[in-house]
Tab-separated table of C-alpha atoms in Angstrom:
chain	number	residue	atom	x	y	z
M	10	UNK	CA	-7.646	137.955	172.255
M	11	UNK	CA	-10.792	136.692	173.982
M	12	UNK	CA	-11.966	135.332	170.938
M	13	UNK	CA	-8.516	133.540	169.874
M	14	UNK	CA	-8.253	131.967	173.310
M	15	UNK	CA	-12.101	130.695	173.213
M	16	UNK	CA	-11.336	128.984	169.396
M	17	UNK	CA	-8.236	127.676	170.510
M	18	UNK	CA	-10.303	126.297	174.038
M	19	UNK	CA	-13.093	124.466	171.603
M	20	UNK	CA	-10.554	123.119	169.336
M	21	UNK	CA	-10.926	125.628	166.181
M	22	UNK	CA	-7.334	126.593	165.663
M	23	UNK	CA	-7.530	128.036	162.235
M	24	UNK	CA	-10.326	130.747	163.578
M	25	UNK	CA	-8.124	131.500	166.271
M	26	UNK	CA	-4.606	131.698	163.852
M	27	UNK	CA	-6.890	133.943	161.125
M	28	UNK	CA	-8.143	136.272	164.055
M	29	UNK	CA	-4.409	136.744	165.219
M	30	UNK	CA	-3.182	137.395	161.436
M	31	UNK	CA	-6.472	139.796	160.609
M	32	UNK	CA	-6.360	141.539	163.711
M	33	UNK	CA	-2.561	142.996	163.857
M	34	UNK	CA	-2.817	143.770	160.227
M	35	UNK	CA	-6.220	145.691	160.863
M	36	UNK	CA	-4.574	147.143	164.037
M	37	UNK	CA	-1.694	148.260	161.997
M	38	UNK	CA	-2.991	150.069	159.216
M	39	UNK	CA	-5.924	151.454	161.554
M	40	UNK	CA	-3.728	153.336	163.702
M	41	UNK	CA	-1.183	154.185	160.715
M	42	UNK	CA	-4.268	155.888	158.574
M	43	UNK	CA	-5.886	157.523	162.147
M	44	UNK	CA	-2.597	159.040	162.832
M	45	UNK	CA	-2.499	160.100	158.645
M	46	UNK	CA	-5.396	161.534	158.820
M	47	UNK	CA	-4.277	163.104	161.944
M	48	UNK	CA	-0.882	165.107	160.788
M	49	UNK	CA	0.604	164.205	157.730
M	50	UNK	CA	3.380	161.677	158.288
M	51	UNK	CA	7.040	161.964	157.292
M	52	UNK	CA	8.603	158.794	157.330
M	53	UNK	CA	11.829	157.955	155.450
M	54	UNK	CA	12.364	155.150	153.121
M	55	UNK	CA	14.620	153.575	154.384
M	56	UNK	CA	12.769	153.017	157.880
M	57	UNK	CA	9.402	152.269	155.905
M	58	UNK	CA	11.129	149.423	153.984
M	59	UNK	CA	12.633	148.100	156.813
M	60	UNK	CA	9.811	147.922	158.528
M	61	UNK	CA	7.651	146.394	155.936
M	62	UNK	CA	10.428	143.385	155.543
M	63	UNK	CA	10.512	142.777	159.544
M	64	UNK	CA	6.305	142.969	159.182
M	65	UNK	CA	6.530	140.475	155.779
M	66	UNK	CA	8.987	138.207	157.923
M	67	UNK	CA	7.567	137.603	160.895
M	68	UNK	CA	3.902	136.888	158.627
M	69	UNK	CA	5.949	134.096	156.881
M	70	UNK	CA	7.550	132.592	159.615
M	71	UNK	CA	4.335	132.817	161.592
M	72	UNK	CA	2.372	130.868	158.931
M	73	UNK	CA	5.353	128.234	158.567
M	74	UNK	CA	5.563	127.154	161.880
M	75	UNK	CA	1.256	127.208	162.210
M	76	UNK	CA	1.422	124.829	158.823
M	77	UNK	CA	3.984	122.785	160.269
M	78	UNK	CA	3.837	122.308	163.647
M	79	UNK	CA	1.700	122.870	166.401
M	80	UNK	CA	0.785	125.869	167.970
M	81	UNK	CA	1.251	125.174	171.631
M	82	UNK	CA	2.865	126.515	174.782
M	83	UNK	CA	6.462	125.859	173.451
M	84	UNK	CA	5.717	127.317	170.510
M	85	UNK	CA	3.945	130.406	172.217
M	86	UNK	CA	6.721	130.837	174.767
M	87	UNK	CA	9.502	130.889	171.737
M	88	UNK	CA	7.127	133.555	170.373
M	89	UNK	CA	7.097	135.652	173.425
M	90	UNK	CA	10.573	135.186	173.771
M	91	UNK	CA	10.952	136.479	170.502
M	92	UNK	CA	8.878	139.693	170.834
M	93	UNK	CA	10.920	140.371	173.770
């Protein structure tokens, strides 16, 4: 986050979007193998695919609206808003 908010600060939006993207998807998969590793997982189908269209969805309509519009506290609150 610190390093989002200081590219966004000097005006490098594209380092801060591409830390955003990289980082959940490295968070994700971290914790995901960890907890593999960990005890063996059983997780069914249904629930896996579900979750891998809400993940796909929200990656797509994160990088349409950064193409398209600006990034700022409008779009951030409707974001937030959204996660909530």
């Amino acid at each position: 986050m610190v390093t989002s908010v200081q590219a966004a600060l000097a005006g490098a939006p594209g380092i801060a979007y591409g830390n955003i993207v990289g980082s959940s998807i490295a968070n994700i998969l971290l914790i995901a193998g960890i907890a593999a590793l960990v005890s063996p997982m059983i997780i069914a189908s249904s629930a896996l695919k579900r979750d891998g269209v809400v993940m796909l969805a929200v990656a797509i309509v994160f990088s349409a609206v950064a193409f398209t519009m600006p990034l700022g506290r409008v779009a951030g609150g409707l974001f937030v808003a959204a996660l909530l």
